[in-house]
Every structure is written in C-alpha cells, then in structure tokens.
C-alpha cells in the first residue's frame, strides 16, 4: 500500500524558512515524478514544484521560483520542499503527490500539512 506522509508544517513569520517533508513508502518510486501542491482557503489546489525521483526534471511554479527547492533523499525515501522568504500568501495546506513519469495524472496523494505564514 502506497503512503505519502507529509510533515514539517507550522506557523512561520513572514520572511522565515521552513522545510516540508514527504515520507514515501509502499513501492519503488524510481519511475515516478514527485510533486508538491498547495491549497489555500477558498482556492483551488495549485502546483508548487516537482522532480523526478531519479533526479532532474525539476519544475517550480512562478510564485515560489527562486525561493524554494525540491529535493529527495533516497536513503530515507523522503522528498523535501525547502521554502525561504515566506510570504503570507504561501499560507496553505501543502500536499505531496506522485505520478508515473509517462502519465499526466497524479496517482498518489498525501493527507497534507498546514503551513501558516503570519506575524
């Protein structure tokens, strides 16, 4: 059974940094793309960042480009999203997701972790 479990959310002041984690289990993800999405209150879920588990193929939404980094640790089977220079508009529930490289639809989703940016 595939599981994606996010952690690391919390309350951060504007300008601060945070690293979100996504622990993946239940299968081999070498042929998968791992992604981060977010959903703010009253808004639709939006793409944040993605990368191939095998490396490369890194993409970012314009809203986080230059202040966010997606990475993974093979030994820990974990994907990370480092976010810097946080803004109140980054406040959202952040979700980890996985899809096969050859497909466009995301097969697996985590339960989400809340990030609140506020003073």
GROMACS .gro file of N, CA and C in nm:
model
  357
    1UNK      N    1   0.085  -0.119   0.000
    1UNK     CA    2   0.000   0.000   0.000
    1UNK      C    3   0.089   0.125   0.000
    2UNK      N    4   0.067   0.208  -0.101
    2UNK     CA    5   0.148   0.329  -0.112
    2UNK      C    6   0.101   0.432  -0.011
    3UNK      N    7   0.198   0.492   0.056
    3UNK     CA    8   0.168   0.600   0.150
    3UNK      C    9   0.262   0.717   0.128
    4UNK      N   10   0.205   0.835   0.127
    4UNK     CA   11   0.283   0.959   0.127
    4UNK      C   12   0.242   1.036   0.251
    5UNK      N   13   0.338   1.061   0.338
    5UNK     CA   14   0.306   1.125   0.465
    5UNK      C   15   0.387   1.253   0.477
    6UNK      N   16   0.315   1.365   0.477
    6UNK     CA   17   0.380   1.495   0.489
    6UNK      C   18   0.400   1.534   0.634
    7UNK      N   19   0.501   1.614   0.657
    7UNK     CA   20   0.525   1.669   0.790
    7UNK      C   21   0.607   1.797   0.775
    8UNK      N   22   0.618   1.870   0.884
    8UNK     CA   23   0.701   1.989   0.883
    8UNK      C   24   0.627   2.120   0.875
    9UNK      N   25   0.497   2.115   0.860
    9UNK     CA   26   0.421   2.239   0.855
    9UNK      C   27   0.417   2.306   0.991
   10UNK      N   28   0.366   2.429   0.992
   10UNK     CA   29   0.357   2.501   1.118
   10UNK      C   30   0.333   2.648   1.095
   11UNK      N   31   0.357   2.726   1.199
   11UNK     CA   32   0.341   2.871   1.193
   11UNK      C   33   0.478   2.936   1.179
   12UNK      N   34   0.493   3.017   1.076
   12UNK     CA   35   0.620   3.082   1.048
   12UNK      C   36   0.595   3.231   1.024
   13UNK      N   37   0.687   3.313   1.067
   13UNK     CA   38   0.674   3.457   1.043
   13UNK      C   39   0.712   3.491   0.899
   14UNK      N   40   0.656   3.595   0.844
   14UNK     CA   41   0.696   3.639   0.710
   14UNK      C   42   0.847   3.659   0.703
   15UNK      N   43   0.903   3.613   0.592
   15UNK     CA   44   1.047   3.620   0.575
   15UNK      C   45   1.121   3.498   0.627
   16UNK      N   46   1.052   3.412   0.698
   16UNK     CA   47   1.114   3.294   0.755
   16UNK      C   48   1.127   3.180   0.656
   17UNK      N   49   1.178   3.067   0.705
   17UNK     CA   50   1.200   2.950   0.622
   17UNK      C   51   1.140   2.827   0.688
   18UNK      N   52   1.115   2.727   0.604
   18UNK     CA   53   1.059   2.602   0.656
   18UNK      C   54   1.090   2.493   0.556
   19UNK      N   55   1.108   2.370   0.607
   19UNK     CA   56   1.127   2.258   0.518
   19UNK      C   57   1.016   2.156   0.542
   20UNK      N   58   0.944   2.127   0.437
   20UNK     CA   59   0.840   2.025   0.441
   20UNK      C   60   0.899   1.891   0.398
   21UNK      N   61   0.852   1.785   0.459
   21UNK     CA   62   0.899   1.652   0.426
   21UNK      C   63   0.783   1.565   0.379
   22UNK      N   64   0.814   1.471   0.291
   22UNK     CA   65   0.716   1.374   0.243
   22UNK      C   66   0.782   1.237   0.246
   23UNK      N   67   0.741   1.156   0.342
   23UNK     CA   68   0.794   1.020   0.352
   23UNK      C   69   0.712   0.928   0.263
   24UNK      N   70   0.778   0.862   0.168
   24UNK     CA   71   0.710   0.777   0.071
   24UNK      C   72   0.738   0.630   0.100
   25UNK      N   73   0.637   0.548   0.090
   25UNK     CA   74   0.653   0.405   0.116
   25UNK      C   75   0.553   0.325   0.035
   26UNK      N   76   0.576   0.195   0.027
   26UNK     CA   77   0.481   0.105  -0.037
   26UNK      C   78   0.517   0.061  -0.176
   27UNK      N   79   0.614   0.127  -0.239
   27UNK     CA   80   0.658   0.085  -0.372
   27UNK      C   81   0.789   0.154  -0.404
   28UNK      N   82   0.845   0.117  -0.517
   28UNK     CA   83   0.964   0.185  -0.567
   28UNK      C   84   0.920   0.303  -0.653
   29UNK      N   85   0.979   0.418  -0.627
   29UNK     CA   86   0.938   0.539  -0.697
   29UNK      C   87   1.037   0.582  -0.804
   30UNK      N   88   1.126   0.494  -0.845
   30UNK     CA   89   1.232   0.533  -0.938
   30UNK      C   90   1.177   0.581  -1.072
   31UNK      N   91   1.059   0.534  -1.111
   31UNK     CA   92   0.998   0.577  -1.237
   31UNK      C   93   0.885   0.676  -1.215
   32UNK      N   94   0.892   0.746  -1.105
   32UNK     CA   95   0.787   0.839  -1.069
   32UNK      C   96   0.838   0.982  -1.063
   33UNK      N   97   0.746   1.073  -1.079
   33UNK     CA   98   0.767   1.215  -1.053
   33UNK      C   99   0.703   1.246  -0.919
   34UNK      N  100   0.776   1.315  -0.834
   34UNK     CA  101   0.724   1.356  -0.704
   34UNK      C  102   0.691   1.505  -0.709
   35UNK      N  103   0.578   1.541  -0.653
   35UNK     CA  104   0.536   1.680  -0.661
   35UNK      C  105   0.484   1.734  -0.530
   36UNK      N  106   0.485   1.865  -0.523
   36UNK     CA  107   0.422   1.937  -0.411
   36UNK      C  108   0.314   2.027  -0.469
   37UNK      N  109   0.200   2.025  -0.404
   37UNK     CA  110   0.088   2.110  -0.438
   37UNK      C  111   0.044   2.183  -0.310
   38UNK      N  112  -0.037   2.285  -0.328
   38UNK     CA  113  -0.091   2.353  -0.210
   38UNK      C  114  -0.232   2.404  -0.238
   39UNK      N  115  -0.307   2.416  -0.131
   39UNK     CA  116  -0.444   2.467  -0.143
   39UNK      C  117  -0.470   2.564  -0.030
   40UNK      N  118  -0.495   2.688  -0.069
   40UNK     CA  119  -0.528   2.791   0.028
   40UNK      C  120  -0.679   2.794   0.049
   41UNK      N  121  -0.725   2.848   0.161
   41UNK     CA  122  -0.869   2.854   0.187
   41UNK      C  123  -0.944   2.925   0.076
   42UNK      N  124  -1.048   2.862   0.025
   42UNK     CA  125  -1.129   2.923  -0.079
   42UNK      C  126  -1.069   2.920  -0.217
   43UNK      N  127  -0.954   2.854  -0.232
   43UNK     CA  128  -0.889   2.848  -0.362
   43UNK      C  129  -0.871   2.704  -0.407
   44UNK      N  130  -0.846   2.687  -0.535
   44UNK     CA  131  -0.821   2.554  -0.588
   44UNK      C  132  -0.677   2.511  -0.557
   45UNK      N  133  -0.658   2.380  -0.555
   45UNK     CA  134  -0.524   2.328  -0.534
   45UNK      C  135  -0.436   2.367  -0.651
   46UNK      N  136  -0.312   2.408  -0.622
   46UNK     CA  137  -0.222   2.451  -0.728
   46UNK      C  138  -0.087   2.382  -0.716
   47UNK      N  139  -0.023   2.369  -0.829
   47UNK     CA  140   0.109   2.309  -0.837
   47UNK      C  141   0.213   2.401  -0.775
   48UNK      N  142   0.309   2.340  -0.704
   48UNK     CA  143   0.417   2.417  -0.643
   48UNK      C  144   0.552   2.378  -0.703
   49UNK      N  145   0.582   2.249  -0.702
   49UNK     CA  146   0.712   2.204  -0.751
   49UNK      C  147   0.708   2.055  -0.778
   50UNK      N  148   0.799   2.008  -0.863
   50UNK     CA  149   0.808   1.864  -0.889
   50UNK      C  150   0.948   1.829  -0.935
   51UNK      N  151   0.978   1.700  -0.920
   51UNK     CA  152   1.106   1.648  -0.969
   51UNK      C  153   1.093   1.499  -0.992
   52UNK      N  154   1.176   1.445  -1.077
   52UNK     CA  155   1.182   1.301  -1.096
   52UNK      C  156   1.253   1.240  -0.976
   53UNK      N  157   1.202   1.130  -0.929
   53UNK     CA  158   1.267   1.063  -0.817
   53UNK      C  159   1.411   1.026  -0.854
   54UNK      N  160   1.432   0.992  -0.980
   54UNK     CA  161   1.566   0.953  -1.025
   54UNK      C  162   1.658   1.072  -1.043
   55UNK      N  163   1.601   1.191  -1.032
   55UNK     CA  164   1.682   1.312  -1.044
   55UNK      C  165   1.649   1.390  -1.169
   56UNK      N  166   1.666   1.521  -1.162
   56UNK     CA  167   1.636   1.604  -1.277
   56UNK      C  168   1.488   1.631  -1.294
   57UNK      N  169   1.456   1.694  -1.405
   57UNK     CA  170   1.316   1.724  -1.434
   57UNK      C  171   1.251   1.807  -1.327
   58UNK      N  172   1.324   1.907  -1.279
   58UNK     CA  173   1.273   1.991  -1.171
   58UNK      C  174   1.197   2.111  -1.225
   59UNK      N  175   1.078   2.134  -1.169
   59UNK     CA  176   0.994   2.245  -1.212
   59UNK      C  177   0.938   2.315  -1.088
   60UNK      N  178   0.917   2.445  -1.103
   60UNK     CA  179   0.861   2.525  -0.995
   60UNK      C  180   0.752   2.617  -1.050
   61UNK      N  181   0.654   2.643  -0.967
   61UNK     CA  182   0.556   2.746  -1.000
   61UNK      C  183   0.625   2.881  -0.992
   62UNK      N  184   0.581   2.975  -1.074
   62UNK     CA  185   0.641   3.109  -1.073
   62UNK      C  186   0.633   3.173  -0.935
   63UNK      N  187   0.527   3.140  -0.862
   63UNK     CA  188   0.505   3.202  -0.732
   63UNK      C  189   0.609   3.163  -0.627
   64UNK      N  190   0.679   3.051  -0.649
   64UNK     CA  191   0.778   3.007  -0.550
   64UNK      C  192   0.918   2.997  -0.609
   65UNK      N  193   0.930   3.017  -0.739
   65UNK     CA  194   1.060   3.004  -0.805
   65UNK      C  195   1.161   3.102  -0.747
   66UNK      N  196   1.279   3.053  -0.721
   66UNK     CA  197   1.384   3.137  -0.667
   66UNK      C  198   1.391   3.139  -0.515
   67UNK      N  199   1.289   3.090  -0.450
   67UNK     CA  200   1.291   3.085  -0.304
   67UNK      C  201   1.248   2.948  -0.250
   68UNK      N  202   1.236   2.852  -0.339
   68UNK     CA  203   1.200   2.716  -0.296
   68UNK      C  204   1.289   2.616  -0.366
   69UNK      N  205   1.313   2.505  -0.299
   69UNK     CA  206   1.394   2.398  -0.356
   69UNK      C  207   1.331   2.264  -0.323
   70UNK      N  208   1.309   2.183  -0.426
   70UNK     CA  209   1.260   2.047  -0.405
   70UNK      C  210   1.379   1.953  -0.416
   71UNK      N  211   1.383   1.855  -0.327
   71UNK     CA  212   1.494   1.761  -0.327
   71UNK      C  213   1.445   1.628  -0.270
   72UNK      N  214   1.530   1.526  -0.281
   72UNK     CA  215   1.491   1.398  -0.222
   72UNK      C  216   1.614   1.329  -0.165
   73UNK      N  217   1.586   1.244  -0.066
   73UNK     CA  218   1.689   1.163   0.000
   73UNK      C  219   1.654   1.018  -0.026
   74UNK      N  220   1.729   0.953  -0.112
   74UNK     CA  221   1.698   0.815  -0.148
   74UNK      C  222   1.704   0.721  -0.028
   75UNK      N  223   1.802   0.742   0.058
   75UNK     CA  224   1.820   0.653   0.173
   75UNK      C  225   1.700   0.659   0.267
   76UNK      N  226   1.639   0.777   0.276
   76UNK     CA  227   1.525   0.793   0.366
   76UNK      C  228   1.392   0.784   0.293
   77UNK      N  229   1.396   0.767   0.162
   77UNK     CA  230   1.274   0.761   0.081
   77UNK      C  231   1.185   0.883   0.110
   78UNK      N  232   1.246   0.998   0.112
   78UNK     CA  233   1.177   1.120   0.151
   78UNK      C  234   1.204   1.231   0.050
   79UNK      N  235   1.100   1.305   0.022
   79UNK     CA  236   1.108   1.422  -0.065
   79UNK      C  237   1.089   1.546   0.022
   80UNK      N  238   1.164   1.649  -0.008
   80UNK     CA  239   1.158   1.771   0.071
   80UNK      C  240   1.118   1.891  -0.014
   81UNK      N  241   1.062   1.990   0.051
   81UNK     CA  242   1.038   2.120  -0.012
   81UNK      C  243   1.088   2.225   0.086
   82UNK      N  244   1.201   2.284   0.051
   82UNK     CA  245   1.258   2.392   0.131
   82UNK      C  246   1.200   2.523   0.080
   83UNK      N  247   1.140   2.599   0.170
   83UNK     CA  248   1.081   2.725   0.131
   83UNK      C  249   1.143   2.837   0.213
   84UNK      N  250   1.190   2.941   0.144
   84UNK     CA  251   1.254   3.055   0.209
   84UNK      C  252   1.176   3.182   0.177
   85UNK      N  253   1.209   3.288   0.248
   85UNK     CA  254   1.144   3.418   0.226
   85UNK      C  255   0.993   3.402   0.219
   86UNK      N  256   0.940   3.332   0.317
   86UNK     CA  257   0.797   3.301   0.316
   86UNK      C  258   0.711   3.426   0.324
   87UNK      N  259   0.597   3.420   0.255
   87UNK     CA  260   0.503   3.531   0.249
   87UNK      C  261   0.367   3.484   0.303
   88UNK      N  262   0.286   3.576   0.349
   88UNK     CA  263   0.152   3.535   0.395
   88UNK      C  264   0.074   3.459   0.289
   89UNK      N  265   0.097   3.492   0.163
   89UNK     CA  266   0.025   3.422   0.056
   89UNK      C  267   0.073   3.279   0.035
   90UNK      N  268   0.177   3.239   0.103
   90UNK     CA  269   0.219   3.099   0.100
   90UNK      C  270   0.136   3.013   0.196
   91UNK      N  271   0.054   3.076   0.275
   91UNK     CA  272  -0.030   3.003   0.369
   91UNK      C  273  -0.124   2.910   0.294
   92UNK      N  274  -0.118   2.782   0.327
   92UNK     CA  275  -0.199   2.681   0.258
   92UNK      C  276  -0.174   2.545   0.322
   93UNK      N  277  -0.255   2.449   0.282
   93UNK     CA  278  -0.226   2.309   0.311
   93UNK      C  279  -0.139   2.258   0.196
   94UNK      N  280  -0.027   2.200   0.231
   94UNK     CA  281   0.067   2.152   0.131
   94UNK      C  282   0.056   2.000   0.120
   95UNK      N  283   0.044   1.953  -0.004
   95UNK     CA  284   0.027   1.811  -0.032
   95UNK      C  285   0.144   1.758  -0.114
   96UNK      N  286   0.183   1.639  -0.080
   96UNK     CA  287   0.281   1.564  -0.158
   96UNK      C  288   0.205   1.471  -0.253
   97UNK      N  289   0.257   1.451  -0.373
   97UNK     CA  290   0.191   1.365  -0.470
   97UNK      C  291   0.294   1.292  -0.554
   98UNK      N  292   0.250   1.184  -0.617
   98UNK     CA  293   0.338   1.105  -0.703
   98UNK      C  294   0.263   1.060  -0.828
   99UNK      N  295   0.332   1.062  -0.939
   99UNK     CA  296   0.273   1.011  -1.064
   99UNK      C  297   0.382   0.942  -1.144
  100UNK      N  298   0.340   0.847  -1.227
  100UNK     CA  299   0.435   0.782  -1.315
  100UNK      C  300   0.486   0.883  -1.418
  101UNK      N  301   0.611   0.869  -1.457
  101UNK     CA  302   0.673   0.962  -1.550
  101UNK      C  303   0.594   0.974  -1.678
  102UNK      N  304   0.539   0.864  -1.727
  102UNK     CA  305   0.475   0.862  -1.858
  102UNK      C  306   0.330   0.911  -1.856
  103UNK      N  307   0.281   0.947  -1.739
  103UNK     CA  308   0.141   0.988  -1.731
  103UNK      C  309   0.130   1.131  -1.680
  104UNK      N  310   0.012   1.189  -1.699
  104UNK     CA  311  -0.011   1.327  -1.656
  104UNK      C  312  -0.089   1.334  -1.525
  105UNK      N  313  -0.159   1.226  -1.491
  105UNK     CA  314  -0.241   1.231  -1.371
  105UNK      C  315  -0.162   1.183  -1.251
  106UNK      N  316  -0.188   1.244  -1.138
  106UNK     CA  317  -0.118   1.212  -1.014
  106UNK      C  318  -0.189   1.095  -0.946
  107UNK      N  319  -0.112   0.989  -0.924
  107UNK     CA  320  -0.170   0.864  -0.875
  107UNK      C  321  -0.189   0.861  -0.724
  108UNK      N  322  -0.097   0.920  -0.654
  108UNK     CA  323  -0.098   0.910  -0.508
  108UNK      C  324  -0.087   1.050  -0.445
  109UNK      N  325  -0.158   1.065  -0.334
  109UNK     CA  326  -0.158   1.191  -0.261
  109UNK      C  327  -0.140   1.166  -0.111
  110UNK      N  328  -0.074   1.260  -0.046
  110UNK     CA  329  -0.066   1.256   0.099
  110UNK      C  330  -0.185   1.327   0.160
  111UNK      N  331  -0.186   1.332   0.293
  111UNK     CA  332  -0.300   1.390   0.363
  111UNK      C  333  -0.286   1.541   0.381
  112UNK      N  334  -0.168   1.594   0.357
  112UNK     CA  335  -0.144   1.737   0.366
  112UNK      C  336  -0.089   1.781   0.500
  113UNK      N  337  -0.018   1.894   0.496
  113UNK     CA  338   0.034   1.956   0.617
  113UNK      C  339   0.013   2.107   0.606
  114UNK      N  340  -0.031   2.167   0.715
  114UNK     CA  341  -0.068   2.308   0.713
  114UNK      C  342   0.054   2.396   0.736
  115UNK      N  343   0.071   2.495   0.647
  115UNK     CA  344   0.173   2.598   0.665
  115UNK      C  345   0.101   2.732   0.677
  116UNK      N  346   0.127   2.801   0.785
  116UNK     CA  347   0.069   2.932   0.806
  116UNK      C  348   0.181   3.034   0.821
  117UNK      N  349   0.176   3.137   0.737
  117UNK     CA  350   0.276   3.243   0.742
  117UNK      C  351   0.208   3.368   0.795
  118UNK      N  352   0.245   3.406   0.915
  118UNK     CA  353   0.177   3.519   0.980
  118UNK      C  354   0.265   3.573   1.092
  119UNK      N  355   0.252   3.702   1.115
  119UNK     CA  356   0.324   3.765   1.226
  119UNK      C  357   0.236   3.769   1.350
   0.00000   0.00000   0.00000
